[in-house]
Amino acid sequence: MNRRTFLAAAAALTLGPFTAQANMIDYTPGAAEEAINAGQTVLLDFAADWCSTCRSQERTINALLEENPAYAESITIYRVDWDDYGRGDLVSQLNVPRRSTLVMFRDGSEVGRIVAGTREADIRALLDAGL
């Protein structure tokens, strides 16, 4: 086993599988854009299974959704898989610089963004911007 394969296997065992919250929708081209254009409140979570920052953001989002049901009732969350769509049209249109980026839309406009941030207070403020 080469070093890269070993490290990938070790990370998978340590970090476990990436598990999206039940109210997170896996992104497919057009779905999130349609919701945004319809004026829905949408959080785009640009994430990768292997990204520890993405996992930290996910844990924080899940905890906040559990803590405040208004978030889950008001905000539709799309998980945009970076490995599949990191070079796609959505990333280009929104000028998303990297995985572990969260972008909030309300009434068809971007109202906030976090790039590689994991602070609970910042993620809470982003979710609050969607309410």
GROMACS .gro file of C-alpha atoms in nm:
model
  131
    1MET     CA    1   0.000   0.000   0.000
    2ASN     CA    2   0.148   0.335  -0.095
    3ARG     CA    3   0.152   0.631   0.140
    4ARG     CA    4  -0.134   0.819  -0.032
    5THR     CA    5  -0.365   0.516  -0.021
    6PHE     CA    6  -0.275   0.455   0.343
    7LEU     CA    7  -0.347   0.817   0.441
    8ALA     CA    8  -0.681   0.818   0.258
    9ALA     CA    9  -0.784   0.493   0.429
   10ALA     CA   10  -0.674   0.625   0.770
   11ALA     CA   11  -0.871   0.948   0.719
   12ALA     CA   12  -1.182   0.753   0.620
   13LEU     CA   13  -1.158   0.540   0.933
   14THR     CA   14  -1.092   0.838   1.156
   15LEU     CA   15  -1.346   1.076   1.013
   16GLY     CA   16  -1.615   0.826   0.920
   17PRO     CA   17  -1.864   0.875   0.638
   18PHE     CA   18  -1.998   1.220   0.555
   19THR     CA   19  -2.362   1.215   0.661
   20ALA     CA   20  -2.594   1.486   0.545
   21GLN     CA   21  -2.875   1.592   0.773
   22ALA     CA   22  -3.217   1.464   0.664
   23ASN     CA   23  -3.325   1.810   0.550
   24MET     CA   24  -3.012   1.858   0.338
   25ILE     CA   25  -3.074   1.801  -0.030
   26ASP     CA   26  -2.801   1.671  -0.258
   27TYR     CA   27  -2.749   1.929  -0.529
   28THR     CA   28  -2.837   1.852  -0.887
   29PRO     CA   29  -2.785   2.117  -1.156
   30GLY     CA   30  -3.081   2.350  -1.179
   31ALA     CA   31  -3.264   2.255  -0.858
   32ALA     CA   32  -3.105   2.507  -0.623
   33GLU     CA   33  -3.100   2.775  -0.890
   34GLU     CA   34  -3.474   2.727  -0.943
   35ALA     CA   35  -3.541   2.756  -0.569
   36ILE     CA   36  -3.326   3.070  -0.545
   37ASN     CA   37  -3.496   3.230  -0.847
   38ALA     CA   38  -3.836   3.147  -0.695
   39GLY     CA   39  -3.739   3.356  -0.391
   40GLN     CA   40  -3.699   3.067  -0.149
   41THR     CA   41  -3.445   3.091   0.132
   42VAL     CA   42  -3.159   2.863   0.033
   43LEU     CA   43  -2.826   2.773   0.192
   44LEU     CA   44  -2.570   2.628  -0.047
   45ASP     CA   45  -2.313   2.413   0.131
   46PHE     CA   46  -2.014   2.351  -0.096
   47ALA     CA   47  -1.853   2.049   0.065
   48ALA     CA   48  -1.641   1.742   0.006
   49ASP     CA   49  -1.656   1.411   0.191
   50TRP     CA   50  -1.284   1.422   0.267
   51CYS     CA   51  -1.278   1.783   0.395
   52SER     CA   52  -1.242   1.819   0.772
   53THR     CA   53  -1.352   2.185   0.763
   54CYS     CA   54  -1.667   2.081   0.575
   55ARG     CA   55  -1.737   1.818   0.841
   56SER     CA   56  -1.698   2.074   1.116
   57GLN     CA   57  -1.939   2.309   0.938
   58GLU     CA   58  -2.184   2.022   0.893
   59ARG     CA   59  -2.175   1.933   1.263
   60THR     CA   60  -2.236   2.295   1.358
   61ILE     CA   61  -2.520   2.336   1.109
   62ASN     CA   62  -2.684   2.015   1.232
   63ALA     CA   63  -2.655   2.125   1.596
   64LEU     CA   64  -2.805   2.465   1.515
   65LEU     CA   65  -3.090   2.309   1.317
   66GLU     CA   66  -3.166   2.087   1.613
   67GLU     CA   67  -3.146   2.380   1.853
   68ASN     CA   68  -3.369   2.612   1.647
   69PRO     CA   69  -3.643   2.444   1.441
   70ALA     CA   70  -3.712   2.775   1.262
   71TYR     CA   71  -3.394   2.724   1.061
   72ALA     CA   72  -3.512   2.388   0.927
   73GLU     CA   73  -3.861   2.523   0.861
   74SER     CA   74  -3.743   2.833   0.675
   75ILE     CA   75  -3.421   2.736   0.499
   76THR     CA   76  -3.369   2.476   0.227
   77ILE     CA   77  -3.013   2.345   0.239
   78TYR     CA   78  -2.844   2.209  -0.070
   79ARG     CA   79  -2.517   2.020  -0.030
   80VAL     CA   80  -2.308   2.085  -0.341
   81ASP     CA   81  -2.052   1.805  -0.371
   82TRP     CA   82  -1.722   1.976  -0.449
   83ASP     CA   83  -1.578   1.667  -0.618
   84ASP     CA   84  -1.872   1.657  -0.861
   85TYR     CA   85  -1.949   2.027  -0.910
   86GLY     CA   86  -1.638   2.217  -0.796
   87ARG     CA   87  -1.561   2.315  -1.154
   88GLY     CA   88  -1.921   2.359  -1.261
   89ASP     CA   89  -2.134   2.652  -1.369
   90LEU     CA   90  -2.278   2.723  -1.024
   91VAL     CA   91  -1.932   2.759  -0.869
   92SER     CA   92  -1.825   2.989  -1.152
   93GLN     CA   93  -2.141   3.202  -1.142
   94LEU     CA   94  -2.118   3.252  -0.766
   95ASN     CA   95  -1.740   3.290  -0.763
   96VAL     CA   96  -1.703   3.022  -0.496
   97PRO     CA   97  -1.331   3.001  -0.419
   98ARG     CA   98  -1.316   2.659  -0.253
   99ARG     CA   99  -1.497   2.381  -0.076
  100SER     CA  100  -1.618   2.458   0.277
  101THR     CA  101  -1.804   2.762   0.148
  102LEU     CA  102  -2.155   2.839   0.271
  103VAL     CA  103  -2.371   3.083   0.074
  104MET     CA  104  -2.714   3.203   0.193
  105PHE     CA  105  -2.984   3.337  -0.041
  106ARG     CA  106  -3.311   3.504   0.051
  107ASP     CA  107  -3.561   3.655  -0.193
  108GLY     CA  108  -3.331   3.572  -0.484
  109SER     CA  109  -3.027   3.759  -0.351
  110GLU     CA  110  -2.717   3.653  -0.164
  111VAL     CA  111  -2.740   3.772   0.197
  112GLY     CA  112  -2.425   3.615   0.340
  113ARG     CA  113  -2.128   3.390   0.284
  114ILE     CA  114  -1.871   3.203   0.491
  115VAL     CA  115  -1.552   3.068   0.338
  116ALA     CA  116  -1.374   2.800   0.545
  117GLY     CA  117  -1.520   2.936   0.868
  118THR     CA  118  -1.626   2.702   1.145
  119ARG     CA  119  -1.714   2.937   1.430
  120GLU     CA  120  -2.061   2.860   1.564
  121ALA     CA  121  -2.140   3.229   1.606
  122ASP     CA  122  -2.063   3.299   1.239
  123ILE     CA  123  -2.267   3.005   1.112
  124ARG     CA  124  -2.554   3.102   1.343
  125ALA     CA  125  -2.542   3.460   1.207
  126LEU     CA  126  -2.554   3.324   0.851
  127LEU     CA  127  -2.858   3.107   0.934
  128ASP     CA  128  -3.018   3.407   1.109
  129ALA     CA  129  -2.971   3.607   0.786
  130GLY     CA  130  -3.195   3.351   0.620
  131LEU     CA  131  -3.481   3.399   0.865
   0.00000   0.00000   0.00000
